[in-house]
Every structure is written in structure tokens, then in C-alpha cells.
Short mmCIF file of C-alpha atoms in Angstrom, two decimals:
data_model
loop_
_atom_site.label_atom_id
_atom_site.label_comp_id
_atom_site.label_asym_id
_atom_site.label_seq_id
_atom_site.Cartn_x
_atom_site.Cartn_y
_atom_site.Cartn_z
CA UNK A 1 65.58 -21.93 120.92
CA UNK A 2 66.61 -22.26 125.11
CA UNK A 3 69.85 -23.89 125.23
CA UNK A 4 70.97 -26.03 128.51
CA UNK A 5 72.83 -24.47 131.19
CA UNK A 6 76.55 -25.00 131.17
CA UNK A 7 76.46 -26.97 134.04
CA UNK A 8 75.10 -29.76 131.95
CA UNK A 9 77.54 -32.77 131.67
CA UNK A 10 78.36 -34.48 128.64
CA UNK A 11 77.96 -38.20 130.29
CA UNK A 12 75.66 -39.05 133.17
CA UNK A 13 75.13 -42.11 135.56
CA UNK A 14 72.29 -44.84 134.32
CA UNK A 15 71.06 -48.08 135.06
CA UNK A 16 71.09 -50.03 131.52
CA UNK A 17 69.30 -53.70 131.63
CA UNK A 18 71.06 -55.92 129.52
CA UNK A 19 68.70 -58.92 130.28
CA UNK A 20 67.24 -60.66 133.36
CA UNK A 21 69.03 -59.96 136.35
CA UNK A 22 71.61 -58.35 134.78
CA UNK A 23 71.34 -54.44 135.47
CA UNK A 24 74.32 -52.24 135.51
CA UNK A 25 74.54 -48.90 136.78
CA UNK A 26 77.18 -47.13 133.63
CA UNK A 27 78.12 -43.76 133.05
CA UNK A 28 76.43 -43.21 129.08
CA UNK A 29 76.47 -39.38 127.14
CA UNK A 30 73.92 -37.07 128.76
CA UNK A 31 70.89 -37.51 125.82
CA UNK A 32 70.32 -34.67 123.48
CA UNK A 33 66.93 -33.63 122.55
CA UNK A 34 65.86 -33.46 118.59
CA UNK A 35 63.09 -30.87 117.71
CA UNK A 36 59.81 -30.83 119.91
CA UNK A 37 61.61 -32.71 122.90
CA UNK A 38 62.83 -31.71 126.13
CA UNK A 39 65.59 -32.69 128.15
CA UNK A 40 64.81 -33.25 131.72
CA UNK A 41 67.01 -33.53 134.52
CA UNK A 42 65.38 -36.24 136.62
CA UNK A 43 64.96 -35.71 140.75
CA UNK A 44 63.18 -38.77 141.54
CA UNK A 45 62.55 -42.06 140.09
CA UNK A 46 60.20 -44.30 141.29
CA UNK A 47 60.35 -48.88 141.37
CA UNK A 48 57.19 -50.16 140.31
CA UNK A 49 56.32 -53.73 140.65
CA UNK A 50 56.93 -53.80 136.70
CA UNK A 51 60.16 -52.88 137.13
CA UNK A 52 60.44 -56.17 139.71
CA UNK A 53 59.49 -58.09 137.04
CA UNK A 54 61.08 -57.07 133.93
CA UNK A 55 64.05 -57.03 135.76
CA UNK A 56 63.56 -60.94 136.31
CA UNK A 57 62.71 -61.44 133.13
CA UNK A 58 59.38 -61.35 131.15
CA UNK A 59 58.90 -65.13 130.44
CA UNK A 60 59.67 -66.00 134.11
CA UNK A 61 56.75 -63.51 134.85
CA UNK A 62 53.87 -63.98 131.90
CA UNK A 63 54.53 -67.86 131.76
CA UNK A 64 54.10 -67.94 127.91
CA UNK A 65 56.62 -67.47 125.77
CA UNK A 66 54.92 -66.65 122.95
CA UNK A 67 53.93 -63.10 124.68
CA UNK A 68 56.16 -60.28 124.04
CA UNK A 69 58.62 -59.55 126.57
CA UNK A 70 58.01 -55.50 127.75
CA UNK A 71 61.66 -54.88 128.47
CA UNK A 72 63.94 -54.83 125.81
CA UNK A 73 67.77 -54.64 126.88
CA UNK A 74 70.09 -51.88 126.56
CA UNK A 75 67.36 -49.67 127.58
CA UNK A 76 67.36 -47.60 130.61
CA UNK A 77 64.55 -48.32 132.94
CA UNK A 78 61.76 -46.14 135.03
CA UNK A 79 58.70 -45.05 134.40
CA UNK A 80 57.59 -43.08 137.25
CA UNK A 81 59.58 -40.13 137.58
CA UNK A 82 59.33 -36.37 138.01
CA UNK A 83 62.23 -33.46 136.97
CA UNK A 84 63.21 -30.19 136.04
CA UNK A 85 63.21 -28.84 132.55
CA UNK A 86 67.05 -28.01 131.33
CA UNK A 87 66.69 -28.00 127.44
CA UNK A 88 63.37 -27.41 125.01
CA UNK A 89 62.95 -25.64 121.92
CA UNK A 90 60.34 -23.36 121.09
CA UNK A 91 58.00 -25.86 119.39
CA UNK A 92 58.01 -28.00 122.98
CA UNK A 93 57.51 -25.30 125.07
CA UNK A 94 54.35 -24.04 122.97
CA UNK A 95 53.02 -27.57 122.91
CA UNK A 96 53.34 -27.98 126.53
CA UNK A 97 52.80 -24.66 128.07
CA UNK A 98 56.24 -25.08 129.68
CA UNK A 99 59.66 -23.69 130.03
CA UNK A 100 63.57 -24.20 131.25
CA UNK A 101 63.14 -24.76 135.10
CA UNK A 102 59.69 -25.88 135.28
CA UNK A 103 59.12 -28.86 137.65
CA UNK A 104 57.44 -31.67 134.97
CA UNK A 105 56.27 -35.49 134.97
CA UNK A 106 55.13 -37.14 131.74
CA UNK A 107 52.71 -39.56 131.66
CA UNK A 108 54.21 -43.28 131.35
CA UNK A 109 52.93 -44.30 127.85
CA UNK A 110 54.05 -41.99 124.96
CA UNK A 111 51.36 -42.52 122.08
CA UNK A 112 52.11 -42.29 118.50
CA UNK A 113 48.78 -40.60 117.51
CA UNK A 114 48.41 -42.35 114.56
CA UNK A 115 46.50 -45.86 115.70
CA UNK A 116 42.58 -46.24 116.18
CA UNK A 117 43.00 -45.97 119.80
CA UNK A 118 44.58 -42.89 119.87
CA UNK A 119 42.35 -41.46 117.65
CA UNK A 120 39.44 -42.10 119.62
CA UNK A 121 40.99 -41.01 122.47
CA UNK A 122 41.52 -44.00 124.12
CA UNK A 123 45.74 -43.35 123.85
CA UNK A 124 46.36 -45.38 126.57
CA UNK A 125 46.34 -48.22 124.43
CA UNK A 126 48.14 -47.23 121.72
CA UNK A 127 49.02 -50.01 119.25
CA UNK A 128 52.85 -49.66 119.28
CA UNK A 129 52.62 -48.81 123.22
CA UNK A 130 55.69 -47.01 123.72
CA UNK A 131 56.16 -46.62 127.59
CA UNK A 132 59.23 -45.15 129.12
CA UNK A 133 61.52 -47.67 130.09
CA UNK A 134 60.88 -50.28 128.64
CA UNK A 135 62.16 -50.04 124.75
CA UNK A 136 65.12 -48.13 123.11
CA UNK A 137 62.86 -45.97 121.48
CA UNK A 138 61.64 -44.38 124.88
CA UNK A 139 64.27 -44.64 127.86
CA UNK A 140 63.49 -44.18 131.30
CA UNK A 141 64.35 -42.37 134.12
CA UNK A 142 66.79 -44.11 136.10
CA UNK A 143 69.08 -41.82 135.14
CA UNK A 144 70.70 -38.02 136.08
CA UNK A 145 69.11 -36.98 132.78
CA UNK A 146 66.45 -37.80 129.99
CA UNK A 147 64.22 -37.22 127.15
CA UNK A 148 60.75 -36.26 126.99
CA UNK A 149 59.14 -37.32 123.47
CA UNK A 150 57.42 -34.57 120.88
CA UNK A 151 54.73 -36.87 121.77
CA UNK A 152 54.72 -37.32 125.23
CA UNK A 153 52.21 -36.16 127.23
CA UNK A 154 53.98 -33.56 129.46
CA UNK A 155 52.27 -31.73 132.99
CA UNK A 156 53.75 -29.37 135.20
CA UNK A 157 53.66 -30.37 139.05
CA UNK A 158 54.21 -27.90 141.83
CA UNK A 159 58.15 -27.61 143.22
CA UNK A 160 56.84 -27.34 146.85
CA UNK A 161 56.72 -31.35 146.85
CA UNK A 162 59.84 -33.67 148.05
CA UNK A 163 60.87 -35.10 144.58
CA UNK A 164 59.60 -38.63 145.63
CA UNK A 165 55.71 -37.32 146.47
CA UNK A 166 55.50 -35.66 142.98
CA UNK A 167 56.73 -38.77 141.19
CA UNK A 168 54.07 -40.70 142.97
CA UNK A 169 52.07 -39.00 140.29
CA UNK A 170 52.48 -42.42 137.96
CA UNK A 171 50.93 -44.81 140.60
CA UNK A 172 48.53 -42.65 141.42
CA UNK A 173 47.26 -41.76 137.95
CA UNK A 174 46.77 -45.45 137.87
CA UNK A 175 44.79 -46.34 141.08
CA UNK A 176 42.33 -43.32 139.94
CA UNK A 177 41.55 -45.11 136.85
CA UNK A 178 40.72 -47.83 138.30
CA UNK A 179 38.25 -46.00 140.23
CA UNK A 180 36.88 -44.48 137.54
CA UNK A 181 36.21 -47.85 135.77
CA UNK A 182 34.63 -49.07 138.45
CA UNK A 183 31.54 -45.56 138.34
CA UNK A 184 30.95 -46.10 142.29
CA UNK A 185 28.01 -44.66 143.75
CA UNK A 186 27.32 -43.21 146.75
CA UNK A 187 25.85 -45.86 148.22
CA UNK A 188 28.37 -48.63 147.52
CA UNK A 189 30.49 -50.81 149.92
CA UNK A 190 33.69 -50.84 147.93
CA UNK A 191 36.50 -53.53 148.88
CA UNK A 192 39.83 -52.39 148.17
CA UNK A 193 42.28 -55.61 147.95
CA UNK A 194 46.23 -54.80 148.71
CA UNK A 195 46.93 -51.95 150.32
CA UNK A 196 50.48 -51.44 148.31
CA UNK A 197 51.00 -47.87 146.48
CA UNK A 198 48.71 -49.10 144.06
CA UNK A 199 46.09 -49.72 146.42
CA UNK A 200 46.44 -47.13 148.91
CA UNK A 201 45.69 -44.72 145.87
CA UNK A 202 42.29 -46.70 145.10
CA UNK A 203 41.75 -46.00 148.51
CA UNK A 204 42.03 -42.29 147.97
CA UNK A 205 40.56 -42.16 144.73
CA UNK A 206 37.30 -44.02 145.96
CA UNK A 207 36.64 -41.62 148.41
CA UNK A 208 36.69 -38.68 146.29
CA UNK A 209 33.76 -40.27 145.56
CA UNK A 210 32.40 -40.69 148.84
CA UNK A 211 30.30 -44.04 148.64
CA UNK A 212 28.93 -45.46 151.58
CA UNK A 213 31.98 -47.50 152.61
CA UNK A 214 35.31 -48.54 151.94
CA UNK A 215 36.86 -51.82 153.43
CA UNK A 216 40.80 -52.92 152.44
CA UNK A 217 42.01 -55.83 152.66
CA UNK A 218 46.08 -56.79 153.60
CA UNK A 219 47.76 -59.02 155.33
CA UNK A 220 50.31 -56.34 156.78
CA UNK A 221 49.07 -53.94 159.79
CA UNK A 222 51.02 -51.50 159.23
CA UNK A 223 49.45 -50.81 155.56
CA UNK A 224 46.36 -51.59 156.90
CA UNK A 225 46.95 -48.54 159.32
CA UNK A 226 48.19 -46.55 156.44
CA UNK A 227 44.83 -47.24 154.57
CA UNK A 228 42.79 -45.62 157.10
CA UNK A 229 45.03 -42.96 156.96
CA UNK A 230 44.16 -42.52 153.47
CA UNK A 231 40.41 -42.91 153.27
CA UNK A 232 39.23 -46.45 154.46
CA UNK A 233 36.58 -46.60 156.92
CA UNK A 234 37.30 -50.64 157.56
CA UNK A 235 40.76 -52.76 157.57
CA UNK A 236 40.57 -56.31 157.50
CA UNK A 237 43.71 -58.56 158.21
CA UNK A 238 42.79 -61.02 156.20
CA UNK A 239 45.52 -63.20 157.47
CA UNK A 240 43.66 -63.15 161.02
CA UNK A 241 39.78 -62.74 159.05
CA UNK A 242 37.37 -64.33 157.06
CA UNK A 243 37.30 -61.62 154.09
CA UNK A 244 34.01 -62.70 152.69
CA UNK A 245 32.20 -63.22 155.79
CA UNK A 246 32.87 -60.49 157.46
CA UNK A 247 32.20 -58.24 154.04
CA UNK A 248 29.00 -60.07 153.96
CA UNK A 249 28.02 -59.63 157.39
CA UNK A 250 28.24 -55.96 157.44
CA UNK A 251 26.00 -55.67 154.21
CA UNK A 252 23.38 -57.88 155.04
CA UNK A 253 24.60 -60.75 153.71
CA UNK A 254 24.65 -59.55 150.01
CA UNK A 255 28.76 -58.29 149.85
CA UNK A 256 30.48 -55.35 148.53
CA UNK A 257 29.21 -53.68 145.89
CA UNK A 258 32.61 -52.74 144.04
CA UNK A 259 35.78 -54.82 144.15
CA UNK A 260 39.15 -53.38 143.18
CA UNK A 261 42.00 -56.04 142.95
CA UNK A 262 45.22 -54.30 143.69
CA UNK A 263 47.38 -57.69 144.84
CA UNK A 264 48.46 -59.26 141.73
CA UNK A 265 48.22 -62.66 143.72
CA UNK A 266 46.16 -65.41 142.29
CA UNK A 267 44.08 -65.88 145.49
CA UNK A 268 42.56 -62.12 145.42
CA UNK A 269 40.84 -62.79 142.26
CA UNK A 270 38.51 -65.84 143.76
CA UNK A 271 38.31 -63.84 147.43
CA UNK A 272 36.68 -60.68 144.83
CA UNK A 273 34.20 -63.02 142.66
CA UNK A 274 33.17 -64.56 146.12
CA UNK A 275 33.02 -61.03 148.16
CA UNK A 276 30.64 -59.58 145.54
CA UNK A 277 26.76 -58.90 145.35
CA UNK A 278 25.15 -60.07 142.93
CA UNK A 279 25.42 -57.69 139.66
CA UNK A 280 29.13 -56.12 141.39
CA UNK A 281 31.39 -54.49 139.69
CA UNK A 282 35.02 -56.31 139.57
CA UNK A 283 37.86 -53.91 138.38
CA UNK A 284 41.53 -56.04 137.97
CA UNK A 285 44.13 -53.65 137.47
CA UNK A 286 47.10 -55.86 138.65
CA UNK A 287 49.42 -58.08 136.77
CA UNK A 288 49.86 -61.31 137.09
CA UNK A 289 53.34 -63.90 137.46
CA UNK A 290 51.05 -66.41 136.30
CA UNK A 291 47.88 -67.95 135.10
CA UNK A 292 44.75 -67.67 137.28
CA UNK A 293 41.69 -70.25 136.90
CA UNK A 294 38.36 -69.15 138.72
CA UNK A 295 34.65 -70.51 138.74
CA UNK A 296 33.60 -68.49 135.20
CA UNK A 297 29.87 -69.43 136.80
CA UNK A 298 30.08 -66.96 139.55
CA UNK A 299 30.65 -64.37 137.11
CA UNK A 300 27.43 -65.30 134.78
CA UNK A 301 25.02 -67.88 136.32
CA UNK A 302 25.68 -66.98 139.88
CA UNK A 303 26.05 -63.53 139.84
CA UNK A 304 26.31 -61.99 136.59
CA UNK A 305 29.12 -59.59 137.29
CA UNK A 306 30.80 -56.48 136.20
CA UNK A 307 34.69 -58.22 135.11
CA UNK A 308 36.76 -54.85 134.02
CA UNK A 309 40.41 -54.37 133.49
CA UNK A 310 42.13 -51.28 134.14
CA UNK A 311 45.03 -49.84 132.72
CA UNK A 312 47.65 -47.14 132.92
CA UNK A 313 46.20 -43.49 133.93
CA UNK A 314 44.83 -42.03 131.02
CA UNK A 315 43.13 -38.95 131.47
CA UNK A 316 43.71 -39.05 135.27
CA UNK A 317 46.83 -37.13 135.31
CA UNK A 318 45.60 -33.77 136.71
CA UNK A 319 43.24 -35.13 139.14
CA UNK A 320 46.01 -37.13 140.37
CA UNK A 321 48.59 -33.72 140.21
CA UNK A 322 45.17 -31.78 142.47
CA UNK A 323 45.42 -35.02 144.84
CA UNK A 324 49.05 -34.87 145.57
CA UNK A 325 49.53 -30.83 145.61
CA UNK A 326 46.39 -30.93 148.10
CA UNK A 327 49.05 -32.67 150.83
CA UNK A 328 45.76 -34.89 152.15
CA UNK A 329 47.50 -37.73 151.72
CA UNK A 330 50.51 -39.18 154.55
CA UNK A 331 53.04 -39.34 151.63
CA UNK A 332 55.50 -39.01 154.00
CA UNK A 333 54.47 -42.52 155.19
CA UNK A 334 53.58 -44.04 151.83
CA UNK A 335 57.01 -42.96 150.06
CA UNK A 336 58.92 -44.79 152.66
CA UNK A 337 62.36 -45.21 151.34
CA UNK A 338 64.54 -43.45 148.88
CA UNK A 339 67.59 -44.41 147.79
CA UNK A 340 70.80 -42.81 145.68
CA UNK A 341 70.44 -44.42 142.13
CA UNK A 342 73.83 -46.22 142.95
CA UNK A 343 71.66 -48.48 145.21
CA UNK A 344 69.12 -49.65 142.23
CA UNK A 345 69.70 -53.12 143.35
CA UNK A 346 68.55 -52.47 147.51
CA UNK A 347 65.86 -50.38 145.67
CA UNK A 348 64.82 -53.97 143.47
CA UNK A 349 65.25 -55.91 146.40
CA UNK A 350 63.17 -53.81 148.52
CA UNK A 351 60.34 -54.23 146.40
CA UNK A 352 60.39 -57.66 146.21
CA UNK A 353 60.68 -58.19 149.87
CA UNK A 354 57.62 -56.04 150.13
CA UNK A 355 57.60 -56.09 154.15
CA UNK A 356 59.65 -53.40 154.89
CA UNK A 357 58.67 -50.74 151.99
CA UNK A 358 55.45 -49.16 150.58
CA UNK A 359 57.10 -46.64 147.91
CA UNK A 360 60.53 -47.25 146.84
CA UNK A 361 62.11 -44.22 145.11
CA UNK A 362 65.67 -43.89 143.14
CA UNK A 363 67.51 -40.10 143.80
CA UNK A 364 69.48 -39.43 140.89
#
């Protein structure tokens, strides 16, 4: 059995959510791990858009009320985070290959192994859905300290990275994903919409795959810029541009053949229908504040489209581990701001603004 250091506290600083809008940064007991856990001290925290709108309040966000809230209160939120290993027992450390000091993320979703979808391997959607941060059973990382589950899914991530790159690992994990649902060739025109953290790592992801072209779409030129920076060969203001036209124009007048929505706004989902060929591939990973109606005839009469949904990272984790630890990627520009977790709030507020960050990240 490894035992923590002595420099361990007994109490730590946390944010706790006790409803909508009502987050408190506390000082709770420093969590103690039961057998097959790990405690973890955290270095880096990141805010997704998730976070933005749990923190708001679920109804507010899914517009039905009838639809389980994700965030339950008293919990301690975060979901992207990376940290150093303080406290495991033997059993851990043999199911994870890991030991006291070893830099470690774990992947967002902790599955309980037991469901159909976990035991085909498809844990990402695991019936109960545990993810970190948002229910008791599984509390984040916004917080000095935490716990890694006996059934977590637990890698180890180089300590050469600034903590903020490494626990980029979560969005990233994601945006490949969606890539992968979308099985690009290497002759597609893919259209990346929303070139947020989300998006930029589409970006990358799609050309690890090198198709023929990738175009992204943003209203903001400075993450346009930052798109070519990670892999886009075209970016479109579409603010100042006809989207669909000019997609259109440089494909002969038959449009992209991949579209991956990374916006979350209602208008990206008709602009993707519209900028697709005829038998394209649509991949939605976002989520939306509220209902969406399209034309359902583009997708079948019209068109007859490829409509898939993408979610989490599953699987994706060490590619997206090789990706960051390969320092290809201007992290330095897409982790723009991070913040001590006393400043949760400017790190909230941040996100929603959206014009001044990319990648918000918490510094315990």
C-alpha cells in the first residue's frame, strides 16, 4: 500500500455548485481514496462549455423539463483536468500501470462495466453515465485534490507539458471522435464549423487524415487565424461570406463532402445540411440551449445524407495524449487564459463572453 506524502492537507479549496448560479469556492476535507482509487492532486482544470451551462442551470439550457438535469448540487465541478498521483494502493497501480508521482488524466465518463454498452465496448455510453463533475458519486476537479474511480479509465501524460496543454487532453479526445465518425477520405473537402477548442481539435484531427481539403468556418479572425495554424487549408468569415457559396464554388458546385458542427448555434445546423454534397456525411457533436427545426427533406429526398452524433472521446484518448506530447499544435495560443481557482467566476464569465478566450483553464 503507498501512503500520501505528509505534505497532504486534511481540507482543501473547492468550488461546490449548490444550484444555478450559485457556485461557491469552500474549503471541504481533502478526499480519501477507498480500495482501487487514487488520489490525485489536480494542476489544471479546464471550463468547458458544459460547465457554462450547468452552471446556469440545466432547464434554462435543454428547454424541457422533463430531461434530466446533468449537474446535481453539492457536487464539485470539472471534467477536464490533468494531475499528479499522491495516494494509490497496490490494486490501482496494477490496474493502471501507474504509481505515486506519475503525471495522469482520466477520461471524463467513468463506466460502471456492467450495462450493454459497456459490454460491447461502446462505454462511452454507459447507462448510469457517471462523468466527473457532474454527480456526487463522481466529483470533479475544481479542486486542490480528487479521486480517481476503481473504474475510471486512467492514462499517464508526459510532465514536460504546462499543466493547461495536458488537460486539453478532454477536448481533444472529443474533437477526434468526431473525426473518426465522420471516416474521411482522402479526397474529401471537409467543413469544419466553429473554430472554438472543440473545433480547432477537429481541425487537427481531420488532417491526420489528410483529405483533400479542410475549410472552417467562424465569425472571429483571430480563431480563424488560429485554425490555419492548426491544419486548415481555407478560413471563411462567415460574418463577411457566403458559407455555402463559396464551399460550393470551390468544389464544382457539389459542396463539402464532410461537415463537422462544432458551434452549438441553431443556424450551423441548416448552413451544414445546405453546404453538403449530395450523400455527405454530417457529424453534430455540439449541444444545444435549445430546440433546432431544419428541412428533414434535405437530409432524405434532397440529398440523402449521412446525420451522425458524436459523443465524448472514447477510445481516442492516446491518439489525443500522441497529438498533444508531439507539440504540433500552437497550444500556447489555444490555452489562452488560466486563472487561480479563486477566480472560477472570471473563468465562467470568460467562457461565456467567448471573444476574448479560446481555452479557459482553472490552477488549483
Amino acid at each position: 500500500m503507498s501512503t500520501a506524502p505528509a505534505g497532504v492537507p486534511d481540507t482543501m479549496q473547492a468550488v461546490i455548485c449548490h444550484g444555478p448560479e450559485n457556485y461557491v469556492l469552500e474549503e471541504v476535507p481533502v478526499p480519501e481514496p477507498a480500495a482501487g482509487e487514487a488520489l490525485v492532486k489536480v494542476e489544471a482544470v479546464g471550463i468547458c462549455a458544459s460547465d457554462l451551462k450547468c452552471y446556469h442551470g440545466a432547464a434554462k439550457f435543454w428547454g424541457d423539463a422533463n430531461r434530466p438535469a446533468w449537474a446535481e448540487t453539492e457536487v464539485i465541478p470539472g471534467h477536464e483536468f490533468v494531475g499528479t498521483i499522491v495516494q494509490l494502493d497496490d490494486q490501482a497501480a496494477e490496474r493502471w500501470g501507474v504509481a505515486v508521482g506519475d503525471r495522469v488524466t482520466s477520461e471524463q465518463i467513468v463506466p460502471c462495466w456492467k450495462c450493454r454498452y459497456c459490454l460491447r465496448g461502446q462505454y462511452h455510453m454507459c447507462a448510469p453515465h457517471d462523468l466527473y463533475g457532474f454527480k456526487r458519486r463522481t466529483p470533479g476537479a475544481m479542486a486542490s485534490y480528487m479521486i480517481y474511480s476503481g473504474d475510471a479509465l486512467v492514462h499517464k501524460i508526459s510532465p514536460d507539458l504546462p499543466p493547461a496543454h495536458a488537460a486539453f487532453v478532454e477536448p481533444l479526445s472529443c474533437a477526434l471522435h468526431a473525426v473518426e465518425r465522420a471516416n474521411m477520405t482522402f479526397d474529401d473537402v471537409v467543413v469544419v464549423a466553429g473554430c472554438g477548442p472543440i473545433g480547432l481539435g477537429m481541425i487537427a484531427g481531420s488532417r491526420a487524415k489528410y483529405p483533400a481539403k479542410i475549410v472552417a468556418l467562424d465569425m472571429a479572425p483571430d480563431k480563424l487565424k488560429l485554425a490555419l495554424e492548426c491544419g486548415a487549408d481555407v478560413a471563411i468569415n462567415i460574418g463577411e461570406e457566403d458559407a455555402v457559396a463559396a464551399v460550393k464554388d470551390m468544389t464544382g458546385g457539389y459542396g463539402a463532402d464532410v461537415y463537422l458542427e462544432g458551434t452549438g448555434h441553431p443556424s450551423a445546423v441548416a448552413q451544414g445540411l445546405n453546404i453538403l454534397r449530395k450523400l455527405g456525411t454530417y457529424v453534430e457533436y455540439s449541444v444545444f440551449g435549445s430546440d433546432v427545426s431544419v428541412d428533414w427533406s434535405i437530409i432524405s429526398d434532397d440529398k440523402e445524407l449521412d446525420v451522425l452524433g458524436a459523443h465524448l472521446g472514447p477510445h481516442t484518448w492516446p491518439a489525443a495524449i500522441r497529438m498533444l506530447e508531439s507539440q504540433l499544435l500552437p497550444m500556447d495560443k489555444i490555452c489562452t487564459h488560466q486563472l487561480p481557482l479563486a477566480e472560477f467566476q472570471k473563468g465562467l464569465d470568460l467562457v461565456a463572453s467567448g471573444k476574448e478566450s479560446v481555452k479557459v483553464s482553472l490552477i488549483p
